[in-house]
XYZ file of C-alpha atoms in Angstrom:
663
model
C 101.777 122.762 104.377
C 99.530 119.740 104.777
C 97.838 120.072 101.401
C 101.165 119.765 99.564
C 101.796 116.229 100.823
C 101.844 114.245 97.598
C 103.777 116.626 95.332
C 107.150 114.863 95.135
C 105.595 111.491 94.542
C 103.186 112.949 92.005
C 106.060 114.319 89.987
C 107.965 111.109 90.448
C 105.045 109.127 89.118
C 105.063 111.223 85.954
C 108.387 109.608 85.234
C 107.352 106.016 85.752
C 105.879 105.158 82.380
C 105.215 101.455 82.815
C 107.025 98.630 84.462
C 108.451 95.855 82.364
C 105.611 93.348 82.201
C 105.951 89.651 81.617
C 104.343 88.116 78.594
C 101.041 86.307 79.221
C 101.617 82.810 80.502
C 101.085 80.012 78.056
C 98.702 77.386 79.372
C 100.254 74.852 76.985
C 103.831 75.457 78.092
C 104.002 77.562 81.282
C 107.706 76.897 81.754
C 108.629 78.356 78.375
C 107.146 81.679 79.435
C 108.683 81.332 82.894
C 112.132 80.744 81.395
C 111.812 83.895 79.296
C 110.842 85.829 82.419
C 113.841 84.515 84.321
C 116.157 85.531 81.486
C 114.787 89.080 81.667
C 115.493 89.331 85.397
C 111.892 88.723 86.474
C 110.586 86.159 88.938
C 109.075 83.341 86.880
C 106.712 82.087 89.616
C 104.187 84.865 88.817
C 103.385 85.304 85.119
C 101.301 88.482 85.468
C 104.093 90.970 86.248
C 107.848 91.152 86.462
C 108.595 92.537 89.894
C 106.011 90.673 91.969
C 106.033 89.153 94.443
C 108.037 91.940 96.056
C 110.268 92.274 98.060
C 111.952 89.099 96.930
C 115.392 87.525 97.304
C 115.164 86.462 93.674
C 116.328 90.047 93.080
C 119.422 89.609 95.271
C 122.734 87.781 95.019
C 124.944 86.226 97.665
C 127.644 88.564 98.955
C 129.931 87.515 101.812
C 131.092 91.104 102.248
C 127.699 92.345 103.464
C 126.167 92.110 106.935
C 123.224 90.085 105.611
C 125.201 87.884 103.241
C 123.152 89.227 100.350
C 123.061 92.278 98.101
C 120.199 93.638 95.993
C 120.815 92.961 92.292
C 117.894 94.337 90.297
C 118.552 94.068 86.569
C 118.159 97.161 84.355
C 115.881 95.293 81.958
C 113.384 94.572 84.720
C 113.191 98.177 85.922
C 110.469 100.756 85.181
C 110.776 102.930 82.090
C 109.568 106.499 81.722
C 107.596 107.839 78.782
C 110.820 108.296 76.812
C 111.669 104.658 77.321
C 114.553 105.299 79.743
C 114.759 102.680 82.444
C 115.440 103.558 86.062
C 119.057 103.007 86.945
C 119.037 100.415 89.765
C 122.609 101.222 90.855
C 121.665 103.022 94.076
C 119.031 100.427 94.994
C 121.623 97.714 94.406
C 123.925 99.195 97.075
C 121.502 97.889 99.715
C 122.173 94.593 101.446
C 118.445 93.860 101.587
C 115.023 95.393 101.153
C 113.198 97.919 103.292
C 111.936 96.388 106.566
C 108.959 98.763 106.273
C 108.000 97.927 102.693
C 104.567 96.550 101.903
C 104.643 93.013 100.541
C 103.093 92.989 97.070
C 101.327 89.978 95.565
C 99.330 89.627 92.350
C 96.589 86.969 92.475
C 93.870 87.711 89.917
C 90.393 87.242 91.355
C 91.362 86.941 95.010
C 88.745 88.192 97.473
C 90.087 89.195 100.906
C 86.899 88.383 102.813
C 86.347 85.001 101.176
C 90.004 84.133 101.658
C 89.931 85.227 105.302
C 92.708 87.818 105.113
C 93.310 89.997 108.168
C 92.146 93.602 107.560
C 93.576 96.681 109.247
C 90.680 96.554 111.718
C 91.547 93.018 112.884
C 95.337 92.652 112.853
C 95.260 89.865 115.419
C 93.720 87.544 112.836
C 97.016 87.574 110.915
C 98.675 85.452 113.612
C 96.197 82.594 113.517
C 97.713 79.203 112.704
C 95.513 78.904 109.600
C 95.960 82.496 108.380
C 95.983 82.541 104.556
C 99.122 84.698 104.529
C 102.009 83.822 106.800
C 105.061 86.066 107.190
C 107.668 84.150 109.165
C 111.090 85.006 110.565
C 113.244 82.338 108.937
C 115.622 82.294 111.924
C 113.146 81.983 114.789
C 109.945 80.817 113.133
C 108.041 83.691 114.724
C 104.946 84.861 112.835
C 104.879 88.560 111.965
C 101.641 90.566 112.355
C 100.265 92.369 109.312
C 97.117 93.575 107.657
C 96.213 92.815 104.050
C 94.105 94.718 101.556
C 93.491 94.922 97.856
C 94.659 98.152 96.289
C 91.518 100.279 96.479
C 93.024 102.699 93.977
C 92.642 100.037 91.262
C 89.117 98.536 91.153
C 89.902 96.229 88.214
C 93.471 94.909 88.423
C 94.236 95.250 92.111
C 97.447 94.322 93.812
C 97.267 92.560 97.170
C 99.116 94.732 99.702
C 100.373 93.019 102.842
C 101.512 95.669 105.328
C 103.676 94.708 108.321
C 101.808 95.880 111.430
C 105.189 96.204 113.107
C 108.285 97.069 111.131
C 110.269 93.940 110.368
C 113.634 93.409 112.031
C 116.774 94.616 110.319
C 119.054 92.174 108.537
C 116.648 89.231 108.691
C 115.362 86.738 106.151
C 111.585 86.273 106.007
C 109.442 83.564 104.467
C 106.082 84.404 102.898
C 103.354 81.882 102.130
C 99.973 82.529 100.505
C 97.541 79.652 100.694
C 93.852 78.958 100.242
C 93.157 81.943 98.008
C 89.479 82.212 97.100
C 87.327 84.233 94.758
C 84.282 86.189 95.921
C 82.115 83.179 95.053
C 84.105 81.074 97.497
C 85.721 79.055 94.728
C 89.343 78.096 95.329
C 91.927 79.864 93.164
C 94.599 77.416 92.014
C 98.303 78.157 91.994
C 99.759 79.307 88.694
C 101.056 76.541 86.430
C 104.555 78.016 86.673
C 104.573 77.960 90.496
C 103.174 74.435 90.508
C 105.827 73.234 88.081
C 108.696 74.947 89.914
C 107.438 73.555 93.248
C 107.907 70.021 91.980
C 110.639 67.872 93.552
C 111.919 67.309 90.040
C 114.159 70.035 88.571
C 113.060 71.698 85.329
C 114.818 70.745 82.133
C 115.462 74.351 81.117
C 118.742 75.501 82.755
C 117.403 79.068 82.994
C 114.859 77.871 85.570
C 117.046 75.653 87.724
C 118.289 78.508 89.968
C 114.680 79.545 90.712
C 113.646 75.938 91.344
C 116.578 75.448 93.702
C 115.816 78.656 95.645
C 112.142 77.710 95.879
C 113.037 74.279 97.247
C 114.889 75.996 100.096
C 111.898 78.250 100.799
C 109.443 75.357 100.789
C 111.652 73.268 103.055
C 111.961 76.145 105.525
C 108.202 76.682 105.516
C 107.717 72.981 106.185
C 109.960 73.273 109.256
C 107.536 75.855 110.629
C 104.391 73.870 109.953
C 103.378 75.078 106.488
C 103.259 72.350 103.856
C 102.899 72.591 100.099
C 99.228 71.599 100.032
C 97.021 74.518 99.035
C 99.915 76.914 98.471
C 99.296 79.626 95.910
C 102.719 81.232 96.280
C 105.810 81.085 98.471
C 109.003 83.096 98.441
C 111.503 84.774 100.755
C 113.273 88.092 101.155
C 115.969 89.701 103.292
C 115.665 93.071 105.005
C 118.429 95.669 105.042
C 120.914 95.681 107.896
C 121.307 98.459 110.438
C 124.476 99.593 108.692
C 122.766 99.735 105.312
C 119.864 101.782 106.707
C 121.641 104.221 109.031
C 125.340 103.996 108.235
C 125.496 106.951 105.862
C 123.880 109.459 108.203
C 125.794 108.091 111.174
C 129.130 108.455 109.356
C 128.232 112.018 108.337
C 127.377 112.909 111.934
C 130.520 111.375 113.426
C 132.911 112.846 110.881
C 131.387 116.314 111.188
C 131.338 116.522 114.976
C 134.838 115.084 115.177
C 135.969 117.887 112.882
C 134.057 120.425 114.978
C 135.578 119.167 118.234
C 134.861 121.296 121.299
C 134.124 124.427 119.281
C 130.745 125.966 118.637
C 129.470 125.827 115.051
C 130.050 129.019 113.084
C 127.009 131.232 112.657
C 126.322 134.465 110.818
C 123.403 136.408 112.311
C 121.655 138.124 109.425
C 118.645 139.691 111.149
C 117.508 140.669 114.642
C 113.989 142.050 114.944
C 112.249 143.142 118.140
C 108.502 143.610 118.159
C 107.251 145.453 121.259
C 103.640 144.898 120.148
C 103.952 141.104 120.033
C 102.807 139.736 123.387
C 104.274 136.291 122.695
C 107.556 136.632 120.825
C 109.813 139.489 121.837
C 112.658 138.906 119.360
C 113.188 137.008 116.120
C 116.719 136.147 115.100
C 117.665 134.823 111.670
C 121.009 133.598 110.465
C 123.117 131.052 108.624
C 124.876 128.147 110.306
C 127.962 126.631 108.673
C 127.847 122.845 108.288
C 130.143 120.425 106.413
C 128.471 119.637 103.090
C 128.349 116.016 101.992
C 126.380 116.920 98.877
C 127.895 117.257 95.425
C 128.399 120.785 94.022
C 124.890 120.765 92.510
C 123.356 119.719 95.822
C 121.567 116.775 94.272
C 123.286 113.745 95.806
C 125.746 112.681 98.476
C 129.441 112.612 97.575
C 131.515 109.439 97.786
C 135.249 108.899 97.503
C 134.804 106.186 94.872
C 132.956 106.553 91.561
C 131.172 103.276 92.343
C 130.831 103.118 96.141
C 130.223 99.829 97.892
C 127.300 99.026 100.179
C 128.866 100.645 103.252
C 131.194 103.284 101.848
C 130.454 106.504 103.777
C 129.700 109.848 102.155
C 132.563 112.346 102.252
C 132.710 116.109 102.784
C 135.826 117.874 101.493
C 137.234 120.181 104.170
C 136.593 123.209 101.976
C 132.971 122.355 101.127
C 130.380 123.778 103.517
C 126.690 124.467 103.487
C 125.162 127.524 105.132
C 121.789 126.423 106.456
C 119.270 129.205 107.107
C 117.625 129.225 110.527
C 115.387 131.290 112.763
C 115.084 131.488 116.550
C 112.142 133.037 118.390
C 112.801 134.357 121.892
C 109.628 134.576 123.997
C 108.862 137.938 125.564
C 109.066 136.383 129.020
C 112.781 135.727 128.414
C 113.517 139.311 127.419
C 111.758 141.196 130.191
C 113.924 139.687 132.938
C 111.368 137.176 134.190
C 112.469 133.695 133.060
C 115.250 132.626 130.686
C 113.940 130.395 127.897
C 114.575 126.706 127.422
C 116.148 125.789 124.042
C 113.894 123.727 121.760
C 114.652 122.514 118.231
C 111.508 122.515 116.108
C 110.678 120.639 112.894
C 108.374 121.963 110.182
C 105.842 120.089 108.058
C 105.952 118.998 104.444
C 107.132 121.703 102.045
C 107.237 124.212 104.861
C 110.322 125.946 106.177
C 111.866 127.309 109.368
C 109.226 130.057 109.611
C 106.855 127.422 111.031
C 107.907 128.731 114.432
C 105.911 131.870 113.620
C 102.655 129.879 113.471
C 100.016 130.468 116.115
C 100.560 127.029 117.664
C 104.332 127.476 117.808
C 104.276 130.951 119.293
C 101.692 129.760 121.839
C 103.959 126.898 122.920
C 106.869 129.304 123.199
C 105.013 131.969 125.143
C 102.924 129.736 127.408
C 105.782 127.469 128.448
C 108.966 129.482 128.078
C 110.661 127.805 125.110
C 113.033 129.422 122.639
C 112.169 127.653 119.384
C 114.819 127.413 116.675
C 114.339 125.762 113.297
C 116.087 125.192 110.001
C 114.767 123.629 106.785
C 114.284 119.941 106.086
C 116.405 119.801 102.954
C 114.936 117.445 100.393
C 111.333 118.131 101.275
C 111.051 121.810 102.239
C 109.620 124.719 100.294
C 112.998 125.749 98.818
C 113.417 122.207 97.460
C 110.614 122.540 94.939
C 112.984 123.234 91.976
C 114.791 119.945 92.617
C 111.599 118.003 91.962
C 112.047 118.529 88.224
C 114.887 115.993 88.443
C 112.303 113.314 89.154
C 111.302 113.132 85.506
C 113.776 110.239 85.704
C 113.378 108.169 88.866
C 117.058 107.367 88.776
C 117.270 110.785 90.465
C 114.883 109.939 93.320
C 117.861 109.574 95.650
C 117.946 113.389 95.702
C 115.233 113.431 98.381
C 116.762 110.985 100.917
C 120.291 112.261 100.228
C 119.319 115.845 100.958
C 117.322 114.701 103.982
C 120.447 113.142 105.471
C 122.292 116.436 105.007
C 119.396 118.196 106.746
C 119.763 115.956 109.798
C 123.340 117.155 110.114
C 122.262 120.785 109.663
C 119.711 120.438 112.457
C 122.131 118.686 114.807
C 124.650 121.505 114.280
C 121.940 124.059 115.033
C 121.155 122.217 118.262
C 124.814 122.186 119.298
C 125.050 125.942 118.655
C 121.915 126.590 120.738
C 123.439 125.027 123.880
C 127.162 125.741 123.435
C 128.501 128.396 125.860
C 130.178 130.119 122.908
C 127.210 129.574 120.613
C 123.868 131.365 120.881
C 124.447 132.460 124.478
C 127.543 134.377 123.385
C 125.597 136.379 120.779
C 124.352 139.788 121.878
C 120.876 139.043 120.517
C 120.497 136.140 122.971
C 122.322 137.598 125.967
C 120.582 136.464 129.157
C 117.628 134.986 127.275
C 118.656 131.308 127.371
C 118.554 129.182 130.509
C 122.092 127.746 130.725
C 120.929 124.866 132.921
C 118.076 123.745 130.665
C 118.614 120.752 128.410
C 118.013 120.845 124.674
C 114.923 119.010 123.395
C 113.093 118.518 120.092
C 109.512 118.894 118.927
C 108.139 118.489 115.423
C 104.743 118.321 113.768
C 103.535 116.330 110.751
C 106.572 115.885 108.526
C 108.574 117.304 111.416
C 107.273 114.346 113.415
C 108.208 111.843 110.703
C 111.692 113.282 110.185
C 111.993 114.018 113.888
C 112.077 110.291 114.633
C 115.174 109.855 112.468
C 116.753 113.030 113.830
C 116.193 111.910 117.419
C 117.720 108.492 116.752
C 120.871 110.320 115.554
C 120.910 112.987 118.276
C 123.699 113.172 120.838
C 122.811 116.561 122.365
C 119.194 115.834 123.338
C 117.375 112.785 124.652
C 113.733 113.882 124.744
C 111.354 114.537 121.831
C 107.672 115.095 121.181
C 106.545 113.982 117.718
C 103.135 115.390 116.869
C 100.956 113.552 114.291
C 103.910 111.456 113.098
C 104.048 108.291 111.032
C 106.447 106.113 109.095
C 106.717 104.227 105.805
C 105.777 106.595 103.001
C 104.899 103.636 100.774
C 101.996 102.908 103.138
C 101.161 106.531 103.875
C 100.804 108.109 100.425
C 97.471 106.698 99.276
C 96.057 107.376 102.726
C 96.809 111.099 102.578
C 94.037 113.431 101.418
C 96.616 115.827 100.027
C 98.009 113.112 97.750
C 94.604 112.790 96.094
C 94.828 116.355 94.795
C 97.445 115.267 92.280
C 96.004 111.835 91.458
C 94.634 112.939 88.076
C 98.052 114.264 87.089
C 99.565 110.878 87.868
C 96.893 108.883 86.101
C 97.563 110.421 82.672
C 101.175 109.269 82.207
C 100.946 106.440 84.715
C 97.480 104.874 84.577
C 98.402 101.413 85.893
C 97.844 101.553 89.656
C 99.648 98.237 90.068
C 102.738 99.956 88.673
C 102.263 102.757 91.198
C 102.326 100.318 94.107
C 105.490 98.707 92.764
C 107.040 102.131 92.445
C 106.250 103.050 96.049
C 107.700 99.762 97.312
C 110.886 100.193 95.277
C 111.376 103.759 96.473
C 110.899 102.777 100.126
C 114.358 101.155 100.107
C 115.850 104.595 99.394
C 113.355 106.522 101.515
C 114.470 104.528 104.569
C 117.737 106.473 104.569
C 115.838 109.718 105.039
C 112.672 108.980 107.023
C 111.534 107.425 110.289
C 111.248 103.875 108.926
C 115.024 103.495 108.639
C 115.794 104.685 112.186
C 112.800 103.745 114.333
C 114.479 100.561 115.529
C 117.038 102.707 117.365
C 114.836 105.442 118.752
C 113.372 104.252 122.064
C 115.716 101.264 122.469
C 118.884 99.812 120.926
C 120.500 103.223 120.367
C 122.925 103.701 117.513
C 126.666 103.642 118.277
C 127.964 106.612 120.278
C 124.376 107.756 120.819
C 122.414 108.055 124.088
C 119.048 106.419 124.698
C 116.017 108.616 123.966
C 112.461 109.089 125.175
C 109.770 110.074 122.720
C 106.123 111.029 123.028
C 103.878 110.461 120.003
C 100.749 112.599 119.726
C 98.192 110.978 117.402
C 95.089 112.698 115.997
C 92.119 110.357 115.581
C 90.921 110.179 111.975
C 93.955 112.106 110.698
C 93.581 112.686 106.967
C 97.202 113.726 106.299
C 99.244 111.231 108.325
C 97.110 108.135 108.747
C 96.497 106.500 112.106
C 97.734 103.130 110.855
C 101.188 104.598 110.187
C 101.333 106.262 113.622
C 100.366 103.026 115.342
C 102.802 101.100 113.132
C 105.501 103.350 114.568
C 104.290 102.846 118.142
C 104.291 99.042 117.769
C 107.749 99.127 116.256
C 109.011 101.274 119.116
C 107.379 98.901 121.602
C 105.977 101.804 123.608
C 102.760 101.886 125.671
C 99.728 104.077 125.086
C 97.475 106.042 127.365
C 94.407 103.787 127.537
C 91.503 104.035 127.224
C 92.440 106.221 124.298
C 88.983 106.674 122.792
C 85.412 106.850 123.988
C 83.301 103.704 123.411
C 82.181 103.265 119.818
C 84.744 105.608 118.285
C 87.027 102.916 116.857
C 86.077 100.378 114.191
C 88.885 98.021 115.234
C 88.088 94.602 116.702
C 90.794 95.300 119.282
C 91.651 99.022 119.341
C 95.402 99.664 119.553
C 96.133 96.001 118.882
C 99.651 95.069 119.977
C 100.131 98.267 122.007
C 100.067 97.819 125.779
C 98.641 100.303 128.259
C 100.693 102.676 130.396
C 100.518 100.876 133.762
C 100.047 103.923 135.969
C 100.748 107.611 136.413
C 103.072 109.312 137.038
C 104.871 107.633 134.138
C 108.295 108.355 132.692
C 109.283 106.913 129.349
C 108.291 106.777 125.702
C 104.544 106.710 125.030
C 101.655 107.244 122.623
C 98.702 109.527 123.360
C 95.635 109.730 121.125
C 93.795 113.042 120.791
C 90.203 113.012 119.530
C 88.675 116.148 118.036
C 85.529 114.392 116.818
C 86.535 113.300 113.310
C 84.986 110.081 111.965
C 86.922 106.844 112.214
C 89.218 106.408 109.214
C 87.865 104.231 106.402
C 89.371 100.803 105.713
C 91.749 100.340 102.805
C 94.399 102.541 101.245
C 92.129 105.560 100.824
C 92.245 108.839 102.756
C 89.737 109.995 105.347
C 87.702 113.065 104.422
C 86.929 114.774 107.754
C 85.721 118.362 107.925
C 87.464 120.051 109.568
C 90.752 118.214 109.412
C 92.074 117.020 112.781
C 95.686 117.112 111.568
C 96.722 120.242 113.468
C 94.521 119.591 116.492
C 97.332 118.330 118.736
C 99.312 121.560 118.407
C 96.184 123.698 118.524
C 95.033 122.249 121.857
C 96.275 124.029 125.007
C 96.011 120.732 126.914
C 98.184 118.919 124.370
C 100.711 121.778 124.469
C 100.807 121.528 128.260
C 101.519 117.819 128.025
C 104.207 118.485 125.396
C 105.907 121.129 127.509
C 105.893 119.032 130.685
C 107.305 116.017 128.843
C 110.140 118.078 127.364
C 110.969 119.930 130.565
C 111.025 116.883 132.811
C 113.000 114.448 130.676
C 110.120 112.339 129.395
C 107.663 112.465 132.295
C 104.140 112.103 130.912
C 101.503 114.230 132.604
C 97.955 112.880 132.432
C 96.247 116.109 131.469
C 93.026 114.229 130.652
C 92.373 112.931 134.180
C 92.273 109.204 133.328
C 89.723 109.789 130.567
C 90.290 109.779 126.785
C 91.878 112.999 125.561
C 89.223 115.004 123.736
C 89.825 118.273 121.875
C 86.806 120.558 121.432
C 86.134 121.324 117.736
C 87.098 124.712 116.324
């Protein structure tokens, strides 16, 4: 499961070809080149590439009909082309009313040295908020500085992109200002601004009418930066961008949920039980039940994309499911032996599998141990879009216009899982089936637990859930655009990517572009409504994040990014002295004040792996700590207690850091 992590992106990268690149800037007449860039749909302030800096409101237009007042308007001529020369269709990206609030900010400054410039690394995030920080990311409404870490793309030792990662996901539907100043080379020499940026920063408008819109927009950006204490002196670059609204990020899945459960009403979802197997020799699981659950299908007949009423849907048009179109999602439930021998009825628990796995994850040793030790009936279905049975769909990614297949199918899978949960607890659902008779505790509340990709997707599922309010997300993360290069499994397909797509700068642009679609189907789009600010018609939730120190599959920086975004506390001290390389370990994450504690939280588990390396490269621990949190009996005990008692965190480590003995 874990070693398959990069497959969809690897295949997607085969389709990239190369991004439309701007012509080299002319030192004699920088504005002539800049004007040609602007005509092609590129940002003329950076002559080295079309789509940087990114994200960027230069690639949006005003739209009074949207929640943000803007709409993405990427031009086809500026989009990536595959090896056949076919450009990516930006239509689906252009339905957004802003850019991903979890996207990395990409900048191209040839020769910049992070250390000489004084950029904040991932090990010293606090430095990003200094008044003289070389990069400033500012909320244009409040003037508040946003924390980040910056790094050069370690995948590209020659022509590296500067990656500025928000250390906390940006707010939804907000405009942000970005300023880069005082860039320096490794020698310490100052790097001047590009001639085009210098010319367009002038108070005097350019003569070429093709550049006047960019000059005018830049004047607004510079004036806003000046209001917040950043002048034009020493600026290398400045621009602004708007993040997607809540409705743009979550509205599709929310509309699918509401329409489907309104149609269902007070009834139990329809289920066909296809298999009931008892195993008297299995000391943990007494009965395995498989079946198909009927769910309204919002996918087109080929299952490749969501269906809309209009051929060209607007930014907020909801997907539709014809009354006659249904999907039969396969599922499996495991009833622990203790629930069949008359001792204790089982508590219902939805479970989420990892990347390119399937519902049979509940047969794993860790899952059956959780079920048997703590009396849970685990049920699972597949994460459509990124499960084992989805592998054939990946061939569609030869053209990245089809990338929407993954997030579209993921949104359908959320609905499938929510229907399975409703069936598990409905009096006329599972309890009414002979195979489950007397095995389910009718007083126990439904809960969710997921591992790895099940933790990532579980965050989005929980934010949408109406039938459960408590979840444990094991080794989770968010923002695939940040995660991919940090996953050891992604490296296994790097050589395949490098042949058709050798420009690593293009790869980073591709990841950032795709994040705006990924948000619809991963944690980054929903995390703002998980532990607080619940979505409409949705209860508040409590979530426990289990992090594995030095994780090589889901990086620690993405787990802690999620925790900061959620605003949840951590069990501190989380690590023994000397284990972390950070200047301030768990920067921006407060400590749990005392135990007993009830609420959302983060707990680090340390199985002895080395500290993760800096930069966008994966750790290489041996053995991998990725499955340590589900393998540990102590971690399972904490999981079970949290789920059973509505989010009460048990300190199973007796005020000390949580340590897992190696295998």
